[in-house]
DNA sequence: AGATACATGTAACATGTTACATGATTTA
DNA sequence: TAAATCATGTAACATGTTACATGTATCT
């Protein structure tokens, strides 16, 4: 389980509450490994119960500050050194590219163009974030910078790829688009379909 | 749910059995969106029960061939056109970079170098795959090529980034490595920890 | 006093993984 | 005939999401 070790990893840098950790996920770590509020609090309880974390302080409003203890440090090292990472990120954006044949060319082109624009936006955001962060010299800063650089390169690459791909898809031919172009009437609400 | 739509998307290209689909995941699609055998068969049953797929043929050894029907086609289009993709891939590899502060510099450098090597290997594999595929002119070929190109660029970028990052981490200073360098004895098996 | 930010917890549900269980057909 | 490949299904468990539920401290 990665969330567990993500938590241990961030706590290696110093004690923090669930709320603090949630902010880390929202602002930086969440770009590589998202986590919900519910998940973080549940997992912190479990980690404390399992003896990998200590509650090192309790503050106002029920705040609990967790600290990595020796058992936690060992488990974190064990995970980093002895387990093989999953190298392939799971990318919904790319899955969609794969099945773009279900759309007309114009629609497919539009999607890829949107991906490119999103990538450009992410790049802008990252450059903005970079200039706003105080890069003090601690461990998290060093490795945070590595991840940020990866992000910058990733979004730049994605933007360029999207430009290339849009050209590759080419112009819509009149009357093209296969049968999928005619959206027929009856939608026959299925038992599935949930997301917005 | 994306697996559901991945299945519909592949079936847009033509009828296939669970076994066939599993091969698609293993050979190509699985790089962007992994799926297990168990998941695929379960989901196909559900999709058929929900009326988005038909069992269009039954063959030897209990083989069932599924076809996308009109309801399925509509649902696929709806998903592609009306739902927003999750743009951030969840990357365990990058999560690990983020928490590399728990290791010594030498260990961190080794990990990043390994990532670079893996990326290089993926690149080689993709180029090999590319030359072995017959690029006929159907829809899947067009979009499959887009995904393949993305992969090539991604792994090349990752390889370059890793080279840069290795230099960035720098040389191990003697006696450096923080407290995390001393692996103490007692391992105190925790109730957690599962993966090998 | 009201809005915002701080702060945690849990229940229901959806999705994903691992392991088990079974058997038929083809190929060497 | 043994091994490999084809072919599906299910149960137990782990992980992740959404929604609900509750309350405190700070700032304007």
Short mmCIF file of C-alpha atoms (C1' of nucleotides) in Angstrom, two decimals:
data_model
loop_
_atom_site.label_atom_id
_atom_site.label_comp_id
_atom_site.label_asym_id
_atom_site.label_seq_id
_atom_site.Cartn_x
_atom_site.Cartn_y
_atom_site.Cartn_z
CA UNK A 1 0.00 0.00 0.00
CA UNK A 2 1.44 3.31 -1.08
CA UNK A 3 -0.67 5.79 0.84
CA UNK A 4 0.61 4.31 4.05
CA UNK A 5 4.19 4.84 2.98
CA UNK A 6 3.48 8.26 1.55
CA UNK A 7 2.31 9.25 5.02
CA UNK A 8 5.35 7.73 6.71
CA UNK A 9 7.54 9.47 4.14
CA UNK A 10 6.13 12.92 4.74
CA UNK A 11 6.29 12.40 8.50
CA UNK A 12 9.96 11.52 8.15
CA UNK A 13 10.45 15.21 7.65
CA UNK A 14 8.81 16.12 10.93
CA UNK A 15 5.65 15.68 13.02
CA UNK A 16 2.34 16.74 11.50
CA UNK A 17 -1.40 16.42 11.96
CA UNK A 18 -3.84 14.87 9.52
CA UNK A 19 -4.86 18.34 8.53
CA UNK A 20 -1.26 19.34 7.85
CA UNK A 21 -0.73 16.23 5.76
CA UNK A 22 -3.86 16.91 3.79
CA UNK A 23 -2.40 20.28 2.84
CA UNK A 24 0.78 18.59 1.63
CA UNK A 25 -1.29 16.30 -0.56
CA UNK A 26 -3.33 19.18 -1.90
CA UNK A 27 -0.40 21.43 -2.69
CA UNK A 28 2.27 19.10 -3.92
CA UNK A 29 2.33 15.39 -3.24
CA UNK A 30 -1.23 14.95 -4.47
CA UNK A 31 -0.08 15.61 -8.01
CA UNK A 32 1.79 12.31 -7.92
CA UNK A 33 -0.31 10.49 -5.38
CA UNK A 34 -3.81 11.82 -4.60
CA UNK A 35 -5.48 11.04 -1.28
CA UNK A 36 -8.79 12.02 0.22
CA UNK A 37 -9.43 13.42 3.66
CA UNK A 38 -11.22 10.28 4.68
CA UNK A 39 -8.34 8.10 3.63
CA UNK A 40 -5.68 10.13 5.40
CA UNK A 41 -7.39 10.18 8.78
CA UNK A 42 -8.28 6.50 8.62
CA UNK A 43 -4.77 5.53 7.65
CA UNK A 44 -3.15 7.64 10.35
CA UNK A 45 -5.27 5.88 12.97
CA UNK A 46 -4.28 2.52 11.57
CA UNK A 47 -0.60 3.42 11.48
CA UNK A 48 -0.73 4.60 15.09
CA UNK A 49 -2.59 1.45 16.13
CA UNK A 50 0.02 -0.63 14.35
CA UNK A 51 2.76 1.12 16.27
CA UNK A 52 4.47 2.83 13.33
CA UNK A 53 3.46 6.31 14.45
CA UNK A 54 3.14 8.00 17.83
CA UNK A 55 0.71 10.73 18.77
CA UNK A 56 3.34 13.18 19.90
CA UNK A 57 1.05 16.05 20.86
CA UNK A 58 -2.61 16.99 21.13
CA UNK A 59 -3.65 20.54 20.46
CA UNK A 60 -6.70 22.72 20.18
CA UNK A 61 -9.80 21.53 18.32
CA UNK A 62 -8.89 17.90 18.81
CA UNK A 63 -5.73 18.26 16.77
CA UNK A 64 -3.44 15.26 16.98
CA UNK A 65 0.14 15.52 15.94
CA UNK A 66 1.73 12.33 14.68
CA UNK A 67 5.44 11.48 14.76
CA UNK A 68 7.33 8.78 12.97
CA UNK A 69 8.86 6.40 15.48
CA UNK A 70 11.66 3.89 15.06
CA UNK A 71 9.35 1.11 13.84
CA UNK A 72 7.87 3.50 11.29
CA UNK A 73 11.28 4.60 10.10
CA UNK A 74 12.31 0.99 9.61
CA UNK A 75 9.14 0.14 7.73
CA UNK A 76 9.60 3.17 5.49
CA UNK A 77 13.17 2.18 4.68
CA UNK A 78 12.14 -1.40 4.10
CA UNK A 79 9.48 -0.32 1.64
CA UNK A 80 11.76 2.05 -0.22
CA UNK A 81 14.65 -0.39 -0.43
CA UNK A 82 13.01 -3.78 -0.67
CA UNK A 83 9.85 -3.41 -2.71
CA UNK A 84 9.72 -2.81 -6.44
CA UNK A 85 7.85 0.29 -7.52
CA UNK A 86 5.04 0.10 -10.01
CA UNK A 87 6.62 1.94 -12.92
CA UNK A 88 3.62 2.53 -15.14
CA UNK A 89 1.45 5.38 -14.06
CA UNK A 90 -2.25 4.74 -14.63
CA UNK A 91 -3.36 7.47 -16.98
CA UNK A 92 -7.00 8.02 -17.75
CA UNK A 93 -6.07 10.76 -20.19
CA UNK A 94 -4.10 8.28 -22.26
CA UNK A 95 -6.71 5.55 -22.00
CA UNK A 96 -9.08 7.98 -23.66
CA UNK A 97 -6.65 8.59 -26.48
CA UNK A 98 -6.51 4.88 -27.03
CA UNK A 99 -10.26 4.62 -27.60
CA UNK A 100 -10.74 7.85 -29.49
CA UNK A 101 -11.88 5.80 -32.46
CA UNK A 102 -15.36 5.97 -30.98
CA UNK A 103 -15.49 9.68 -31.78
CA UNK A 104 -15.37 11.64 -35.03
CA UNK A 105 -12.05 13.07 -36.06
CA UNK A 106 -13.13 16.56 -35.14
CA UNK A 107 -14.12 15.41 -31.67
CA UNK A 108 -10.92 13.45 -31.23
CA UNK A 109 -8.85 16.42 -32.33
CA UNK A 110 -10.69 18.61 -29.88
CA UNK A 111 -9.94 16.23 -27.03
CA UNK A 112 -6.24 16.06 -27.81
CA UNK A 113 -6.08 19.81 -28.15
CA UNK A 114 -7.72 20.14 -24.77
CA UNK A 115 -5.12 17.80 -23.29
CA UNK A 116 -2.40 20.00 -24.72
CA UNK A 117 -3.98 23.12 -23.30
CA UNK A 118 -4.35 21.48 -19.90
CA UNK A 119 -0.69 20.53 -19.98
CA UNK A 120 0.24 24.10 -20.79
CA UNK A 121 -1.86 25.30 -17.87
CA UNK A 122 -0.17 22.85 -15.53
CA UNK A 123 3.20 24.12 -16.70
CA UNK A 124 2.25 27.69 -15.92
CA UNK A 125 0.95 26.66 -12.53
CA UNK A 126 4.15 24.81 -11.71
CA UNK A 127 6.37 27.71 -12.70
CA UNK A 128 4.23 29.93 -10.53
CA UNK A 129 4.43 27.52 -7.63
CA UNK A 130 8.17 27.21 -8.06
CA UNK A 131 8.75 30.91 -7.69
CA UNK A 132 6.49 31.12 -4.66
CA UNK A 133 8.17 28.36 -2.66
CA UNK A 134 11.00 29.12 -0.28
CA UNK A 135 13.54 26.50 -1.11
CA UNK A 136 15.17 26.03 2.24
CA UNK A 137 17.84 23.45 2.44
CA UNK A 138 16.03 20.56 4.14
CA UNK A 139 15.48 17.13 2.70
CA UNK A 140 11.98 17.75 1.40
CA UNK A 141 13.17 20.76 -0.55
CA UNK A 142 15.86 18.77 -2.32
CA UNK A 143 13.54 16.01 -3.41
CA UNK A 144 10.57 18.27 -3.88
CA UNK A 145 12.64 20.10 -6.48
CA UNK A 146 13.34 16.86 -8.30
CA UNK A 147 9.63 16.12 -8.53
CA UNK A 148 8.84 19.66 -9.62
CA UNK A 149 11.41 19.45 -12.39
CA UNK A 150 9.88 16.17 -13.50
CA UNK A 151 6.50 17.85 -13.61
CA UNK A 152 7.78 20.72 -15.70
CA UNK A 153 9.33 18.35 -18.19
CA UNK A 154 6.25 16.13 -18.25
CA UNK A 155 3.83 18.93 -19.06
CA UNK A 156 6.12 20.49 -21.63
CA UNK A 157 6.46 17.12 -23.32
CA UNK A 158 2.72 16.53 -23.20
CA UNK A 159 2.05 19.92 -24.74
CA UNK A 160 4.41 19.23 -27.63
CA UNK A 161 3.00 15.76 -28.13
CA UNK A 162 -0.54 17.14 -28.28
CA UNK A 163 0.46 19.62 -30.97
CA UNK A 164 1.97 16.81 -32.97
CA UNK A 165 -1.04 14.55 -32.38
CA UNK A 166 -3.54 17.18 -33.48
CA UNK A 167 -1.77 17.42 -36.82
CA UNK A 168 -1.59 13.67 -37.01
CA UNK A 169 -5.32 13.25 -36.62
CA UNK A 170 -5.72 15.58 -39.55
CA UNK A 171 -8.67 17.40 -40.96
CA UNK A 172 -12.22 16.13 -40.77
CA UNK A 173 -13.42 14.87 -44.08
CA UNK A 174 -16.96 15.82 -44.98
CA UNK A 175 -19.25 12.87 -44.36
CA UNK A 176 -16.52 11.03 -42.53
CA UNK A 177 -16.76 10.14 -38.86
CA UNK A 178 -18.18 6.63 -39.23
CA UNK A 179 -21.45 5.53 -37.78
CA UNK A 180 -20.51 7.02 -34.45
CA UNK A 181 -21.26 10.47 -35.82
CA UNK A 182 -24.99 9.96 -35.91
CA UNK A 183 -26.11 10.15 -32.32
CA UNK A 184 -29.45 8.41 -32.43
CA UNK A 185 -32.29 9.45 -30.22
CA UNK A 186 -33.29 6.93 -27.57
CA UNK A 187 -30.86 7.03 -24.67
CA UNK A 188 -32.38 4.08 -22.77
CA UNK A 189 -30.93 4.93 -19.37
CA UNK A 190 -28.72 2.00 -18.40
CA UNK A 191 -28.32 0.65 -14.92
CA UNK A 192 -24.71 1.75 -15.02
CA UNK A 193 -23.32 5.20 -15.71
CA UNK A 194 -22.70 7.24 -12.62
CA UNK A 195 -20.08 9.94 -13.01
CA UNK A 196 -20.99 13.46 -13.92
CA UNK B 1 -15.44 4.02 -13.73
CA UNK B 2 -12.78 3.84 -16.39
CA UNK B 3 -12.34 0.10 -16.80
CA UNK B 4 -15.93 -0.13 -17.94
CA UNK B 5 -15.33 2.45 -20.63
CA UNK B 6 -11.98 1.03 -21.58
CA UNK B 7 -13.80 -2.21 -22.34
CA UNK B 8 -16.52 -0.47 -24.32
CA UNK B 9 -13.85 1.47 -26.16
CA UNK B 10 -11.90 -1.58 -27.24
CA UNK B 11 -15.08 -3.34 -28.25
CA UNK B 12 -15.96 -0.38 -30.42
CA UNK B 13 -13.32 -1.71 -32.71
CA UNK B 14 -14.98 -5.10 -33.04
CA UNK B 15 -16.33 -8.05 -31.05
CA UNK B 16 -13.98 -9.84 -28.66
CA UNK B 17 -13.95 -12.29 -25.77
CA UNK B 18 -12.68 -11.62 -22.28
CA UNK B 19 -9.59 -13.54 -23.16
CA UNK B 20 -9.01 -11.39 -26.24
CA UNK B 21 -9.47 -8.23 -24.24
CA UNK B 22 -7.05 -9.43 -21.61
CA UNK B 23 -4.44 -9.74 -24.35
CA UNK B 24 -5.08 -6.16 -25.42
CA UNK B 25 -4.53 -5.02 -21.86
CA UNK B 26 -1.37 -7.06 -21.53
CA UNK B 27 0.18 -5.93 -24.79
CA UNK B 28 -0.80 -2.31 -25.10
CA UNK B 29 -3.65 -0.71 -23.24
CA UNK B 30 -2.43 -2.03 -19.90
CA UNK B 31 0.49 0.38 -20.05
CA UNK B 32 -1.95 3.23 -19.63
CA UNK B 33 -4.69 1.42 -17.77
CA UNK B 34 -3.89 -1.93 -16.13
CA UNK B 35 -6.63 -4.46 -15.47
CA UNK B 36 -6.62 -7.92 -13.97
CA UNK B 37 -8.25 -11.05 -15.36
CA UNK B 38 -10.72 -11.09 -12.52
CA UNK B 39 -11.76 -7.52 -13.16
CA UNK B 40 -12.25 -7.94 -16.88
CA UNK B 41 -14.51 -10.98 -16.67
CA UNK B 42 -16.57 -9.50 -13.85
CA UNK B 43 -17.01 -6.21 -15.65
CA UNK B 44 -17.99 -7.87 -18.93
CA UNK B 45 -20.74 -9.76 -17.15
CA UNK B 46 -21.96 -6.57 -15.55
CA UNK B 47 -21.93 -4.68 -18.84
CA UNK B 48 -23.90 -7.44 -20.54
CA UNK B 49 -26.39 -7.55 -17.67
CA UNK B 50 -26.78 -3.79 -17.92
CA UNK B 51 -27.55 -4.08 -21.60
CA UNK B 52 -24.52 -2.22 -22.94
CA UNK B 53 -23.01 -5.33 -24.49
CA UNK B 54 -24.45 -8.36 -26.26
CA UNK B 55 -23.05 -11.86 -26.25
CA UNK B 56 -22.77 -12.14 -30.01
CA UNK B 57 -21.31 -15.63 -30.19
CA UNK B 58 -20.34 -18.59 -28.04
CA UNK B 59 -17.41 -20.75 -29.06
CA UNK B 60 -15.36 -23.66 -27.88
CA UNK B 61 -14.23 -23.93 -24.27
CA UNK B 62 -17.04 -21.70 -23.06
CA UNK B 63 -15.74 -18.75 -25.03
CA UNK B 64 -18.15 -15.83 -25.13
CA UNK B 65 -17.78 -13.11 -27.68
CA UNK B 66 -19.09 -9.71 -26.68
CA UNK B 67 -20.28 -6.97 -29.03
CA UNK B 68 -20.93 -3.34 -28.38
CA UNK B 69 -24.60 -2.55 -29.00
CA UNK B 70 -26.29 0.77 -29.54
CA UNK B 71 -26.77 1.48 -25.84
CA UNK B 72 -23.09 0.74 -25.26
CA UNK B 73 -22.03 3.00 -28.10
CA UNK B 74 -24.10 5.82 -26.68
CA UNK B 75 -22.71 5.34 -23.19
CA UNK B 76 -19.17 5.31 -24.56
CA UNK B 77 -19.75 8.55 -26.46
CA UNK B 78 -21.40 10.11 -23.44
CA UNK B 79 -18.43 9.27 -21.27
CA UNK B 80 -15.88 10.54 -23.77
CA UNK B 81 -17.72 13.75 -24.50
CA UNK B 82 -19.41 14.65 -21.25
CA UNK B 83 -17.12 13.60 -18.42
CA UNK B 84 -13.90 15.33 -17.49
CA UNK B 85 -10.82 13.13 -17.51
CA UNK B 86 -8.60 12.90 -14.48
CA UNK B 87 -5.48 14.58 -15.83
CA UNK B 88 -2.96 13.65 -13.18
CA UNK B 89 -1.62 10.16 -13.49
CA UNK B 90 -1.01 8.50 -10.14
CA UNK B 91 2.68 7.69 -10.11
CA UNK B 92 4.20 5.54 -7.42
CA UNK B 93 7.63 6.08 -8.92
CA UNK B 94 7.31 9.82 -8.35
CA UNK B 95 5.81 9.44 -4.90
CA UNK B 96 8.98 7.63 -3.97
CA UNK B 97 11.13 10.45 -5.27
CA UNK B 98 9.18 12.81 -3.09
CA UNK B 99 10.05 10.89 0.09
CA UNK B 100 13.59 9.96 -0.81
CA UNK B 101 14.73 12.01 2.16
CA UNK B 102 14.27 8.87 4.24
CA UNK B 103 17.25 7.30 2.48
CA UNK B 104 20.92 8.19 2.30
CA UNK B 105 22.08 10.14 -0.71
CA UNK B 106 23.74 7.09 -2.17
CA UNK B 107 20.54 5.08 -1.86
CA UNK B 108 18.45 7.90 -3.30
CA UNK B 109 20.83 8.27 -6.22
CA UNK B 110 20.66 4.55 -6.84
CA UNK B 111 16.88 4.66 -6.95
CA UNK B 112 16.76 7.53 -9.42
CA UNK B 113 19.38 5.85 -11.58
CA UNK B 114 17.27 2.71 -11.57
CA UNK B 115 14.26 4.74 -12.69
CA UNK B 116 16.32 6.11 -15.56
CA UNK B 117 17.45 2.66 -16.57
CA UNK B 118 13.88 1.35 -16.44
CA UNK B 119 12.77 4.21 -18.65
CA UNK B 120 15.49 3.38 -21.13
CA UNK B 121 14.36 -0.24 -21.14
CA UNK B 122 10.76 0.78 -21.76
CA UNK B 123 11.92 2.90 -24.66
CA UNK B 124 13.73 -0.02 -26.22
CA UNK B 125 10.72 -2.23 -25.73
CA UNK B 126 8.40 0.30 -27.36
CA UNK B 127 10.64 0.74 -30.38
CA UNK B 128 10.75 -3.01 -30.69
CA UNK B 129 6.98 -3.29 -30.40
CA UNK B 130 6.50 -0.51 -32.92
CA UNK B 131 8.47 -2.30 -35.59
CA UNK B 132 6.65 -5.58 -34.94
CA UNK B 133 3.14 -4.19 -35.30
CA UNK B 134 1.39 -4.14 -38.63
CA UNK B 135 -0.05 -0.67 -38.85
CA UNK B 136 -3.15 -1.28 -40.85
CA UNK B 137 -5.33 1.67 -41.45
CA UNK B 138 -8.17 1.07 -39.00
CA UNK B 139 -9.15 3.33 -36.15
CA UNK B 140 -7.23 1.50 -33.45
CA UNK B 141 -4.04 1.81 -35.45
CA UNK B 142 -4.38 5.57 -35.77
CA UNK B 143 -4.93 6.14 -32.08
CA UNK B 144 -2.67 3.33 -30.99
CA UNK B 145 0.13 5.17 -32.78
CA UNK B 146 -0.64 8.35 -30.87
CA UNK B 147 -0.36 6.51 -27.57
CA UNK B 148 2.83 4.79 -28.66
CA UNK B 149 4.40 8.10 -29.60
CA UNK B 150 3.42 9.49 -26.21
CA UNK B 151 5.10 6.53 -24.57
CA UNK B 152 8.29 7.03 -26.54
CA UNK B 153 8.44 10.67 -25.57
CA UNK B 154 7.57 9.92 -21.95
CA UNK B 155 10.33 7.38 -21.45
CA UNK B 156 12.91 9.47 -23.26
CA UNK B 157 12.01 12.42 -21.08
CA UNK B 158 12.15 10.30 -17.95
CA UNK B 159 15.55 8.97 -18.88
CA UNK B 160 16.94 12.48 -19.36
CA UNK B 161 15.36 13.69 -16.17
CA UNK B 162 16.90 10.82 -14.22
CA UNK B 163 20.36 11.67 -15.53
CA UNK B 164 19.86 15.24 -14.46
CA UNK B 165 18.47 14.21 -11.07
CA UNK B 166 21.35 11.87 -10.32
CA UNK B 167 23.77 14.75 -10.75
CA UNK B 168 21.50 16.97 -8.70
CA UNK B 169 21.53 14.59 -5.74
CA UNK B 170 25.29 14.78 -5.80
CA UNK B 171 27.98 12.75 -4.17
CA UNK B 172 27.57 11.08 -0.82
CA UNK B 173 29.48 12.89 1.88
CA UNK B 174 31.29 10.64 4.29
CA UNK B 175 29.33 10.35 7.53
CA UNK B 176 26.34 12.06 5.94
CA UNK B 177 23.04 10.30 5.40
CA UNK B 178 21.35 11.45 8.61
CA UNK B 179 20.08 9.12 11.26
CA UNK B 180 18.34 7.06 8.62
CA UNK B 181 21.69 5.59 7.65
CA UNK B 182 22.05 3.54 10.80
CA UNK B 183 19.68 0.67 10.33
CA UNK B 184 19.22 -0.55 13.88
CA UNK B 185 18.69 -4.20 14.67
CA UNK B 186 15.26 -5.02 16.05
CA UNK B 187 12.75 -5.27 13.22
CA UNK B 188 9.69 -5.77 15.47
CA UNK B 189 7.37 -7.15 12.81
CA UNK B 190 4.45 -4.77 12.59
CA UNK B 191 0.86 -5.75 12.02
CA UNK B 192 1.00 -3.97 8.70
CA UNK B 193 3.47 -4.50 5.85
CA UNK B 194 2.33 -6.91 3.21
CA UNK B 195 3.94 -6.48 -0.17
CA UNK B 196 7.06 -8.32 -1.08
"C1'" DA C 1 -22.32 37.72 15.22
"C1'" DG C 2 -21.15 35.42 11.03
"C1'" DA C 3 -17.81 33.57 7.89
"C1'" DT C 4 -13.82 31.05 7.28
"C1'" DA C 5 -10.42 27.96 8.45
"C1'" DC C 6 -9.16 24.35 11.56
"C1'" DA C 7 -9.86 19.61 12.79
"C1'" DT C 8 -11.46 14.83 13.04
"C1'" DG C 9 -14.25 10.70 12.36
"C1'" DT C 10 -17.34 7.10 10.17
"C1'" DA C 11 -20.64 4.59 7.01
"C1'" DA C 12 -21.81 3.12 2.50
"C1'" DC C 13 -20.30 2.15 -1.64
"C1'" DA C 14 -17.12 1.49 -5.76
"C1'" DT C 15 -13.03 -0.24 -7.51
"C1'" DG C 16 -8.99 -3.17 -7.69
"C1'" DT C 17 -5.89 -7.30 -6.29
"C1'" DT C 18 -4.79 -12.05 -5.05
"C1'" DA C 19 -5.83 -16.54 -4.75
"C1'" DC C 20 -8.48 -20.31 -5.68
"C1'" DA C 21 -11.17 -23.35 -8.69
"C1'" DT C 22 -12.28 -25.58 -12.99
"C1'" DG C 23 -12.07 -27.41 -17.36
"C1'" DA C 24 -11.31 -27.82 -22.81
"C1'" DT C 25 -8.35 -27.70 -26.96
"C1'" DT C 26 -4.16 -27.60 -29.35
"C1'" DT C 27 0.61 -28.60 -30.10
"C1'" DA C 28 5.03 -30.90 -29.51
"C1'" DT D 1 0.37 -37.96 -23.27
"C1'" DA D 2 2.21 -33.97 -21.22
"C1'" DA D 3 2.56 -29.17 -21.54
"C1'" DA D 4 0.97 -24.94 -23.11
"C1'" DT D 5 -2.63 -22.09 -24.19
"C1'" DC D 6 -7.35 -21.06 -24.23
"C1'" DA D 7 -11.17 -19.80 -21.40
"C1'" DT D 8 -14.13 -18.42 -17.54
"C1'" DG D 9 -15.75 -17.64 -12.86
"C1'" DT D 10 -15.85 -16.45 -7.78
"C1'" DA D 11 -14.53 -15.39 -2.86
"C1'" DA D 12 -11.83 -12.78 0.27
"C1'" DC D 13 -9.57 -8.95 0.99
"C1'" DA D 14 -7.39 -4.26 0.21
"C1'" DT D 15 -7.81 0.24 -1.33
"C1'" DG D 16 -10.17 4.45 -2.68
"C1'" DT D 17 -14.36 7.77 -3.08
"C1'" DT D 18 -18.46 10.25 -1.59
"C1'" DA D 19 -21.35 11.77 1.68
"C1'" DC D 20 -22.58 12.60 6.13
"C1'" DA D 21 -21.75 14.18 10.88
"C1'" DT D 22 -19.74 17.17 14.33
"C1'" DG D 23 -17.55 20.71 16.63
"C1'" DT D 24 -13.80 24.67 17.77
"C1'" DA D 25 -10.91 28.76 17.09
"C1'" DT D 26 -9.89 32.83 14.62
"C1'" DC D 27 -10.70 36.79 11.94
"C1'" DT D 28 -13.60 40.66 10.24
#
